Short mmCIF file of C-alpha atoms and ligand atoms in Angstrom, two decimals:
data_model
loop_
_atom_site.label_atom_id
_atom_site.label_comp_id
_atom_site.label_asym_id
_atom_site.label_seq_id
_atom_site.Cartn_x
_atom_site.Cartn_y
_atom_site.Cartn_z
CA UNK A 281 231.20 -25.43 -131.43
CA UNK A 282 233.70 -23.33 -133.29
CA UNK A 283 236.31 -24.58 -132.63
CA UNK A 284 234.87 -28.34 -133.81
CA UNK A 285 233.83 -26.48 -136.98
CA UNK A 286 237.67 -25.00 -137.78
CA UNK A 287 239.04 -28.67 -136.86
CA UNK A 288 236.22 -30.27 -139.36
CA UNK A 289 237.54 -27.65 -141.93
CA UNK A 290 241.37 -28.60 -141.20
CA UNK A 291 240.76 -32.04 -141.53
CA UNK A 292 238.46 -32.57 -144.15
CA UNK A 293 238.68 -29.18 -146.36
CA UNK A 294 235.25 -28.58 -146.93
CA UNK A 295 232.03 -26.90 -144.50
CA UNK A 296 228.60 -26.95 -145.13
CA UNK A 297 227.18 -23.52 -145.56
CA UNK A 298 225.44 -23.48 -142.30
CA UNK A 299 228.80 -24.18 -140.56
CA UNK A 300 230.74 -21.01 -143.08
CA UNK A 301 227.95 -18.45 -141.88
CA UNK A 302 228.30 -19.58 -138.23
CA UNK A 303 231.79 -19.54 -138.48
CA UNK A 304 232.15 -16.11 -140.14
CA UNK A 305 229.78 -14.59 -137.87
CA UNK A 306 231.15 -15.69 -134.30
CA UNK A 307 234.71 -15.51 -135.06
CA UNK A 308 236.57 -13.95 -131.88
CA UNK A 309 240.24 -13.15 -131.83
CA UNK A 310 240.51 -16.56 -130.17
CA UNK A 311 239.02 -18.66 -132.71
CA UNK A 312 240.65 -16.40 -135.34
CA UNK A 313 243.93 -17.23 -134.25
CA UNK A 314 243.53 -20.50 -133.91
CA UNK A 315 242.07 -20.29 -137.38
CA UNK A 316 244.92 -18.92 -139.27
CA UNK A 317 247.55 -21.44 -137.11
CA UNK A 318 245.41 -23.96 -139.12
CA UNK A 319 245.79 -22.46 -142.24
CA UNK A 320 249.64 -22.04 -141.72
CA UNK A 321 250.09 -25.32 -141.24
CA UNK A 322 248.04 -26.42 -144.27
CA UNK A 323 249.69 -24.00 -146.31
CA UNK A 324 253.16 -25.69 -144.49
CA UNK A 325 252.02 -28.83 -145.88
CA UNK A 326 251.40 -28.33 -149.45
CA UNK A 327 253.80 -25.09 -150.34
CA UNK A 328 256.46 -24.87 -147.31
CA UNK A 329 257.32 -21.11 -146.42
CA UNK A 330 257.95 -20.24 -149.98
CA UNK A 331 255.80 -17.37 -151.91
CA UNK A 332 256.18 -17.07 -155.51
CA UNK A 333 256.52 -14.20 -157.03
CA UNK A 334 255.09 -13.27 -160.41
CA UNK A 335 255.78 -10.22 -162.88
CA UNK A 336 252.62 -8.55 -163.70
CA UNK A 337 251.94 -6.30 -166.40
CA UNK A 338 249.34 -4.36 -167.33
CA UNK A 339 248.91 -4.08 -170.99
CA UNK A 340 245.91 -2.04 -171.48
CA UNK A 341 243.50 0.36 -169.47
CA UNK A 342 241.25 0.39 -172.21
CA UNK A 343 237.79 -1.92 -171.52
CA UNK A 344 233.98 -2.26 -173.28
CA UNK A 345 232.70 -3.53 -169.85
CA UNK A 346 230.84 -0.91 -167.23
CA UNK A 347 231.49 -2.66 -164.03
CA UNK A 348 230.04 -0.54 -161.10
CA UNK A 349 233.11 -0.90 -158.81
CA UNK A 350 236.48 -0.69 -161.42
CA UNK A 351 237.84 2.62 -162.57
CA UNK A 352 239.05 1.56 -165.48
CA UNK A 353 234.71 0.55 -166.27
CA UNK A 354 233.92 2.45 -170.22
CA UNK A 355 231.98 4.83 -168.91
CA UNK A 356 234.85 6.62 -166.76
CA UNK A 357 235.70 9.69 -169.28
CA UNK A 358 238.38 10.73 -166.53
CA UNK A 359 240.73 7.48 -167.22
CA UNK A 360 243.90 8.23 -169.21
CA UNK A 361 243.78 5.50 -171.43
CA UNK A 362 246.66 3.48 -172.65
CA UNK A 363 247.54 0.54 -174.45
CA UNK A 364 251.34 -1.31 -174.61
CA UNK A 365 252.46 -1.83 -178.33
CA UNK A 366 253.87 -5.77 -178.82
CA UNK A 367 257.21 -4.14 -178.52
CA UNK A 368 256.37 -2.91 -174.78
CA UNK A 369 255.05 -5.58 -173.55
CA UNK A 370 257.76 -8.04 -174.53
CA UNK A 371 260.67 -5.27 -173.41
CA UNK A 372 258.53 -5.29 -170.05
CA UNK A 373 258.62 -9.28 -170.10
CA UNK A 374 262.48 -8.65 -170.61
CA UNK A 375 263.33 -6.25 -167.93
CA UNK A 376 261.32 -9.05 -165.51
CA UNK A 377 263.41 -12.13 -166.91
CA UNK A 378 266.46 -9.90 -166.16
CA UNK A 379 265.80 -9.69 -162.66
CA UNK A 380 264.65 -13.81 -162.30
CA UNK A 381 260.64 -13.77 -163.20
CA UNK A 382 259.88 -16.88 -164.39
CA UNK A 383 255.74 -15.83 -164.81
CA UNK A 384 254.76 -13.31 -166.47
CA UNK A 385 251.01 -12.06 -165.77
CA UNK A 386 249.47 -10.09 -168.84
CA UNK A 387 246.23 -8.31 -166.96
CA UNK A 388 244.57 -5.86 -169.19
CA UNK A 389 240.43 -4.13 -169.41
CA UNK A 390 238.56 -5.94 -171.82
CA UNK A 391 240.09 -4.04 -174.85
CA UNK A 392 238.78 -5.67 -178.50
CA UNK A 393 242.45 -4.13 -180.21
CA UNK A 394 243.85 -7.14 -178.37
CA UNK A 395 242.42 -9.71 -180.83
CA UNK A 396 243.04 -13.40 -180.61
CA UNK A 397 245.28 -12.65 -183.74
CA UNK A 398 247.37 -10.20 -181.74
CA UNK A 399 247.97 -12.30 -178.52
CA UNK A 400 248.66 -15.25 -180.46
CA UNK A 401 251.39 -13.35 -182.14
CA UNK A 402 252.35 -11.98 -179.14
CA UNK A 403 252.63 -15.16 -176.51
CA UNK A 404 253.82 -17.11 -179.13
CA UNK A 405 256.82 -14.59 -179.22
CA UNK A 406 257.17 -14.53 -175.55
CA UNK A 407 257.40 -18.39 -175.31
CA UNK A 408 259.79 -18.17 -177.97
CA UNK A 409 262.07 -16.08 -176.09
CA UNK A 410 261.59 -17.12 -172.67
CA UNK A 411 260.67 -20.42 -172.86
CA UNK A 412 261.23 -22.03 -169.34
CA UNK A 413 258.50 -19.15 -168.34
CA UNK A 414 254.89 -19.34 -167.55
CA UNK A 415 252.13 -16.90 -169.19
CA UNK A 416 248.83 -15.88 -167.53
CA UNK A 417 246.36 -14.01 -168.94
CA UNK A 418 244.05 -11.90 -167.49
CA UNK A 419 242.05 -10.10 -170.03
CA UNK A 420 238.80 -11.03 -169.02
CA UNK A 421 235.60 -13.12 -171.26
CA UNK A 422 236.26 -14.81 -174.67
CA UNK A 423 234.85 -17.26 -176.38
CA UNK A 424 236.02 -20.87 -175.86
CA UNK A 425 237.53 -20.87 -179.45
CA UNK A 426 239.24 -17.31 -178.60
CA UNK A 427 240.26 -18.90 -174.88
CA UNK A 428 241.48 -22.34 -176.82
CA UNK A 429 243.58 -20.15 -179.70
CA UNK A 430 245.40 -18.40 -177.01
CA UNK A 431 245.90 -21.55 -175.47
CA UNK A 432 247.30 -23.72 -177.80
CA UNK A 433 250.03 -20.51 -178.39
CA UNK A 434 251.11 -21.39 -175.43
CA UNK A 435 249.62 -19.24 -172.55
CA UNK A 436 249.46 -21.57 -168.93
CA UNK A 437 247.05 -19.86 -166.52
CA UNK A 438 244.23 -17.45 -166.99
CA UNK A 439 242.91 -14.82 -164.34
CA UNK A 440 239.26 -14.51 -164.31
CA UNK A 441 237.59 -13.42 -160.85
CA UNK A 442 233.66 -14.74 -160.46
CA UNK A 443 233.81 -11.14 -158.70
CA UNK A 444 230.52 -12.51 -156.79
CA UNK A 445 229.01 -15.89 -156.66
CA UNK A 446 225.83 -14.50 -155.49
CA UNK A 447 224.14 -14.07 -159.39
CA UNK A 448 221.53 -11.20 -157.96
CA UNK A 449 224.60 -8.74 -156.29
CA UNK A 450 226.69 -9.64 -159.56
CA UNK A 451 223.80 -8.50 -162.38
CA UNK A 452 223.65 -4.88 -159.76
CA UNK A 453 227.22 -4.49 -160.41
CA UNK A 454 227.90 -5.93 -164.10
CA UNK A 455 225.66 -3.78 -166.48
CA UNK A 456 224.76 -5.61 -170.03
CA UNK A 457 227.04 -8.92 -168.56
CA UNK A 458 225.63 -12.14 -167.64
CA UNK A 459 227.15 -14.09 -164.31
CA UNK A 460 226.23 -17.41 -166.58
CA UNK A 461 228.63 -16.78 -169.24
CA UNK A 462 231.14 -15.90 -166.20
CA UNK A 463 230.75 -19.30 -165.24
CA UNK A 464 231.39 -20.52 -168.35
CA UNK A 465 233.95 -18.80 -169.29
CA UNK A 466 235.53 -20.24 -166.08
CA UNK A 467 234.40 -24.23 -166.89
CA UNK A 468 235.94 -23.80 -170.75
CA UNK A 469 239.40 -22.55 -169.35
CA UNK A 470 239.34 -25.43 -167.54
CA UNK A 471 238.03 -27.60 -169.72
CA UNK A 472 240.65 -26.23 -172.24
CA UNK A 473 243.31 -27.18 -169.60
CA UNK A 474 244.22 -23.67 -168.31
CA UNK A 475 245.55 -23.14 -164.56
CA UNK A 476 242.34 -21.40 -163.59
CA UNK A 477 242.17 -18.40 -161.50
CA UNK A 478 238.94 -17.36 -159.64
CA UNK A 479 238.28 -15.26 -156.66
CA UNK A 480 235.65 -12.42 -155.31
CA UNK A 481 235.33 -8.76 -153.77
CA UNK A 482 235.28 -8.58 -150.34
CA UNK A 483 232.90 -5.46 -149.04
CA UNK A 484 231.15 -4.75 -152.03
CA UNK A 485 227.79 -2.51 -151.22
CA UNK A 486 224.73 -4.93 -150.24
CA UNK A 487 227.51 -7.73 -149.86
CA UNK A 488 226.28 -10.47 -146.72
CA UNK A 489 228.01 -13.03 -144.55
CA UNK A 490 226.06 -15.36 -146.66
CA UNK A 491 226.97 -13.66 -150.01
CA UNK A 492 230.67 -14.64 -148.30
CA UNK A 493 229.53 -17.86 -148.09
CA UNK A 494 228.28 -18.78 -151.01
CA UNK A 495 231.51 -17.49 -152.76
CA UNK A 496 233.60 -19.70 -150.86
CA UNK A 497 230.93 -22.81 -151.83
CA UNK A 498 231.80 -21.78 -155.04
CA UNK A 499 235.04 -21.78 -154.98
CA UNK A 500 235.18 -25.41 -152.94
CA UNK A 501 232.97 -26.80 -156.08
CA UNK A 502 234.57 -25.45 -159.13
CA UNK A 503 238.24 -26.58 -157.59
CA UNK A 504 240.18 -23.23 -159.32
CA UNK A 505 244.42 -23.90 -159.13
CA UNK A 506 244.47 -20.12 -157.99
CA UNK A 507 242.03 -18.02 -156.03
CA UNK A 508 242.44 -14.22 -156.14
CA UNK A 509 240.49 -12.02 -153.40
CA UNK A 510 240.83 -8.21 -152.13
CA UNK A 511 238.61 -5.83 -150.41
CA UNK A 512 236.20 -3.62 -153.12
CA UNK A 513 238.23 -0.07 -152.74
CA UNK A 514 235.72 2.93 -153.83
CA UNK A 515 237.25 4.37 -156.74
CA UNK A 516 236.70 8.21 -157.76
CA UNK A 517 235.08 8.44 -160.64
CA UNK A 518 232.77 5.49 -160.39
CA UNK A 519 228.87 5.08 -159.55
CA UNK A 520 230.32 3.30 -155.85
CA UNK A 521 232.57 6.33 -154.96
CA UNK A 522 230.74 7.15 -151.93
CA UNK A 523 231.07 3.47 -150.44
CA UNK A 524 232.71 2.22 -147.62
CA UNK A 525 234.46 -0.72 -149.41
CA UNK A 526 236.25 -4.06 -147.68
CA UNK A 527 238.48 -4.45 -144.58
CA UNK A 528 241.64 -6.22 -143.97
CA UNK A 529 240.43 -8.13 -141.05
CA UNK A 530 237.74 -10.21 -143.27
CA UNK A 531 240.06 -10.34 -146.04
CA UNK A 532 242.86 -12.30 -143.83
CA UNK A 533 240.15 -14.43 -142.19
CA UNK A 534 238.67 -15.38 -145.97
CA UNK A 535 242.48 -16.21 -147.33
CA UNK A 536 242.65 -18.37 -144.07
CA UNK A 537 239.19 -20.01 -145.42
CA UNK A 538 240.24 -20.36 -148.42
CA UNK A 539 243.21 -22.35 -147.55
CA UNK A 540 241.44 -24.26 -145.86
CA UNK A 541 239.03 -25.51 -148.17
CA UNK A 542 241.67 -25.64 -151.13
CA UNK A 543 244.91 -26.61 -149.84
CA UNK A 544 247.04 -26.91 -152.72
CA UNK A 545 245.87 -23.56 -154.24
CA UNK A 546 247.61 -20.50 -155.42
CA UNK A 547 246.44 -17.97 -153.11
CA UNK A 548 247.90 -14.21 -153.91
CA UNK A 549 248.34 -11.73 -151.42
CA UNK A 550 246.77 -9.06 -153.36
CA UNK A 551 247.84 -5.18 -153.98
CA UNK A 552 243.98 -3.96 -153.28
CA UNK A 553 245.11 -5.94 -149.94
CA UNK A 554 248.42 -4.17 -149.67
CA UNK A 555 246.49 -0.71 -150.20
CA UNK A 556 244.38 -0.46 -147.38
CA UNK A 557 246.76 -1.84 -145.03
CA UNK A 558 250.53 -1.75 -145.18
CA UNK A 559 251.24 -5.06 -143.28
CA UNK A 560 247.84 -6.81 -144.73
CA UNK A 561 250.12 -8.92 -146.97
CA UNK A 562 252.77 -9.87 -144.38
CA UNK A 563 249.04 -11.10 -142.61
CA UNK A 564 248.21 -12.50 -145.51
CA UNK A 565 251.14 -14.89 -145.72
CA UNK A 566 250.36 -16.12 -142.41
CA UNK A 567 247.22 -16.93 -143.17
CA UNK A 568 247.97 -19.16 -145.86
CA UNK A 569 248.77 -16.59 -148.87
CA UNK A 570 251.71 -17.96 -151.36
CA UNK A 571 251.42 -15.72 -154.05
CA UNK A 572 252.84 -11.88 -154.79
CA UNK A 573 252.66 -9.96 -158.18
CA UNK A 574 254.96 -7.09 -158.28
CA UNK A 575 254.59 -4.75 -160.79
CA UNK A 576 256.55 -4.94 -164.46
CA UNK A 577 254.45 -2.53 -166.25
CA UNK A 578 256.73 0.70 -167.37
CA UNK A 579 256.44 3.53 -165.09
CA UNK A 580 253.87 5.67 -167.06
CA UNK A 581 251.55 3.71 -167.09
CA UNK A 582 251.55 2.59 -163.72
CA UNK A 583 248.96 5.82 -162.43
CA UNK A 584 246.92 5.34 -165.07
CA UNK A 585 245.54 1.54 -164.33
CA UNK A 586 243.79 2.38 -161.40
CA UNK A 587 241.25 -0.12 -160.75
CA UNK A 588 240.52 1.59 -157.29
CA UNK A 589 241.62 4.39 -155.34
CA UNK A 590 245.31 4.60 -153.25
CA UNK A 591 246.70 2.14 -155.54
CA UNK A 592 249.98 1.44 -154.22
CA UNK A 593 252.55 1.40 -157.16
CA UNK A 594 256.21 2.73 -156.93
CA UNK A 595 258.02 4.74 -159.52
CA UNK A 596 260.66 3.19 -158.33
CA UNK A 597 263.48 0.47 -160.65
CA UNK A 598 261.20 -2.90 -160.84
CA UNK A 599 264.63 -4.37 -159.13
CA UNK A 600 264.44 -1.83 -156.15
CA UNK A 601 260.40 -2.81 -156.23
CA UNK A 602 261.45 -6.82 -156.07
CA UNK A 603 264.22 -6.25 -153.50
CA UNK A 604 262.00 -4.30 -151.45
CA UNK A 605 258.98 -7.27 -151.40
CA UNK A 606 261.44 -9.68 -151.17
CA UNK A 607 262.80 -8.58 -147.71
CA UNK A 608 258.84 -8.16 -146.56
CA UNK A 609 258.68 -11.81 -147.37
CA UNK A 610 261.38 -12.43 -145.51
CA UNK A 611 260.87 -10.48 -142.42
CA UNK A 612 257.71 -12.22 -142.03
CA UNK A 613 259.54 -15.79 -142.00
CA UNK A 614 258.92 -16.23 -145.84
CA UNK A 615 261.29 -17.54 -148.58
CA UNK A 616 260.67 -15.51 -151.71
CA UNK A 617 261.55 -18.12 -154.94
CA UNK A 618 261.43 -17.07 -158.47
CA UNK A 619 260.35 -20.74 -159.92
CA UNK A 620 257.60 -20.83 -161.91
CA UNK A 621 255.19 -22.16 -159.37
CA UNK A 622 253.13 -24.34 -161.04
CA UNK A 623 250.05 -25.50 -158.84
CA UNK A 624 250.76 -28.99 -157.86
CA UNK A 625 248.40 -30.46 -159.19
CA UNK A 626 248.34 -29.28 -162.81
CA UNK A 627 250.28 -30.87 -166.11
CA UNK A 628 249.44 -29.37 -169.33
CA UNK A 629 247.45 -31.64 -171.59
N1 5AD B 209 238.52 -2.38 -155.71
C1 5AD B 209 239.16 -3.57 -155.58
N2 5AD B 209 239.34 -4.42 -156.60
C2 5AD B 209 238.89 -4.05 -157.81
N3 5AD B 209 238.92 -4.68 -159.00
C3 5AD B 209 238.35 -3.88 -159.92
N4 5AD B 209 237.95 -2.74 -159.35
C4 5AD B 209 238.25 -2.83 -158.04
C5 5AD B 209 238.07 -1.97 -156.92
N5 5AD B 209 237.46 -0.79 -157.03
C6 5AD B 209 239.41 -6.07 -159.15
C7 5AD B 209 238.36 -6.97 -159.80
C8 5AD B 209 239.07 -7.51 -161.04
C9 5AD B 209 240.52 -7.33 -160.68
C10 5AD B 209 241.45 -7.28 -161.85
O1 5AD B 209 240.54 -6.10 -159.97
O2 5AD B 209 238.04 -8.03 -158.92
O3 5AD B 209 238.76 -8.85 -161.33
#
C-alpha cells in the first residue's frame, strides 16, 4: 500500500489527502528511504546535483506583527532592534557580488520605515549596480499596489510563508492578522508576476498529521516557484517558549514530499533546519533540497535577528562562511553554482 502510494506520487506529482495522512503516518525507515531515492531522482531530473546559493540579508529586526512563535514578534521588549541604512544594505549586496552572489535575498520584520518609496529607491539602485542579479524580497504583507511598485523597480521573487494552511491553528498564532489576506497577498504576487515563495512550520503547538497535510494540498494547488519549510524552534522571550518545537526527521520527509508534488520547485534547505541538526541540510539535499542562503548581513547584526533560539550564524568573513557551505555541498555529492537560479519555469512578464 505504501509503497503504491510513493510510486503514484513519483509518477504523477500529486496525492489525495487520504493517501498524504496515510503516508505520513506509516512511514518506516523502509518506505522512508525509498521515499527520498524518489525524490533524488526527481530533483535529478529537473535541477541535476546543483544547489544554488543565495546571499541573504537581513535588513531590519524591527516588525508591527505579534506572531506567537517569532522573536523578533512587537511585543518582545528584549529584542535589540536594528534597521540597515540604504548605504548598508547595498555595501552588504557588494561584499556578496564580490564573492559571486548573483541573488540577493532582502528578509526583514514587517517594519513601516521601509516604505514602498524607500525600497523602490533602494532596488532600483541595486539593479542598477548589479544588474545580471536577482532580488527577493521578504518583508512580509503589502498591498497589491505596494507589492506591484516594488515590482515594476525591478525586484524578481518574493518570500512569503502561508506559515499554516490550516486557517484555525494560523488565527491562534497570528494575533490581529487574517490567514485570508495571507492568501492574497500570495495570489497578487503571483498575479503581479513575482517568483513566489510559500512554505509552513513544521511542529508548531496543536500542529496534526492532517494540519501537515493540508499544507502540502496547499502548496500542490497554489503551484509556488519556491517552497520554504523549517521546524518551529521555541524562542526565549515569546508566549511558545516552553514548547517542544519541530524535528529534523519530519522536516526531511516533508522536503522529500514536497519534491515530489512540485518538481521543478525551489526548495531551500533552511537555517531553522541547520539549527537543530548539524547534518539536517546535507539530509536535506538528498531529499530533494536545491536551495542554501548564507548569510550577507554585517556581523552586528547577525545576534540580533533571532527569529528562534540557537540560531546558527558565524562571525566569521561571509567568504570563510561561503567556502565553508560550499565544501558541505560538496561532501554530500552536491555542486554548489552561483547562477542566479531562476525556477524553470518562470519569465518575467
Ligand atoms: N522557529 C522557526 N522558524 C521561525 N520563523 C519565525 N519564527 C520562527 C521560529 N521560532 C520563520 C517564519 C517566517 C520565517 C522568516 O521565519 O516561518 O516566515
Amino acid at each position: 500500500m505504501i509503497k503504491t502510494i510513493i510510486d503514484k506520487l513519483y509518477k504523477y506529482n500529486c496525492l489525495e489527502k487520504e493517501e498524504i495522512i496515510y503516508l505520513l503516518k506509516n512511514l518506516d525507515e523502509k518506505s522512508r528511504e525509498y521515499l527520498i531515492n524518489k525524490a533524488y531522482s526527481t530533483r535529478l531530473k529537473s535541477y541535476g546535483k546543483t544547489v544554488f546559493l543565495r546571499g541573504l540579508i537581513e535588513v531590519t529586526n524591527f516588525c508591527t506583527k505579534t506572531c506567537l512563535y517569532c522573536g523578533i514578534r512587537a511585543e518582545n521588549t528584549n529584542a535589540d532592534r536594528y534597521r540597515l541604512t540604504k548605504e548598508e544594505i547595498i555595501s552588504s549586496c557588494e561584499n556578496g557580488y564580490n564573492l559571486g552572489y548573483k541573488t540577493f535575498v532582502l528578509q526583514g520584520g514587517e517594519d513601516p520605515f521601509f516604505t514602498d518609496e524607500f525600497l523602490v529607491e533602494l532596488i532600483t539602485e541595486i539593479k542598477y549596480k548589479f544588474p545580471e542579479c536577482a532580488v527577493t524580497l521578504s518583508l512580509g504583507e503589502k498591498s497589491y499596489e505596494s507589492y506591484k511598485k516594488l515590482y515594476d523597480a525591478g525586484a524578481d521573487r518574493y518570500l512569503l510563508r502561508h506559515e499554516t494552511a490550516n486557517p484555525k491553528l494560523y488565527s491562534s498564532l497570528h494575533p490581529k492578522m487574517s490567514f485570508e489576506n495571507r492568501i492574497t497577498c500570495l495570489k497578487n504576487l503571483k498575479k503581479i508576476g513575482y517568483q513566489v515563495g510559500a512554505g509552513f512550520l513544521i511542529g508548531l503547538p496543536n500542529q496534526t498529521i492532517e494540519d501537515l497535510a493540508m499544507d502540502l494540498l496547499f502548496l500542490k494547488n497554489l503551484k509556488p516557484h519556491m517552497v520554504g519549510i523549517g521546524p518551529f524552534i521555541p524562542q526565549k522571550d515569546t508566549p511558545l517558549r516552553n514548547e517542544k518545537g519541530g524535528d529534523s526527521y519530519t522536516t526531511i520527509t516533508l522536503l522529500s514530499i514536497i519534491r515530489l508534488l512540485l518538481p521543478d520547485v525551489l526548495l531551500p534547505a533552511t537555517t531553522a533546519l541547520g539549527t537543530i541538526d548539524s547534518t539536517g541540510r546535507e539530509k536535506a539535499f538528498k531529499a530533494g533540497a536545491n536551495v542554501i542562503m548564507p548569510n550577507l548581513s554585517p556581523f552586528e547584526c547577525r545576534a540580533k535577528y533571532s527569529l528562534y533560539d540557537g540560531k546558527v550564524f558565524t562571525d566569521n568573513e561571509s567568504a570563510e562562511e561561503k567556502r565553508k557551505i560550499e565544501e558541505k555541498i560538496k561532501n554530500a555529492g552536491f555542486e554548489p553554482v552561483m547562477v542566479r537560479g531562476d525556477n524553470i519555469t518562470w519569465k518575467r512578464i
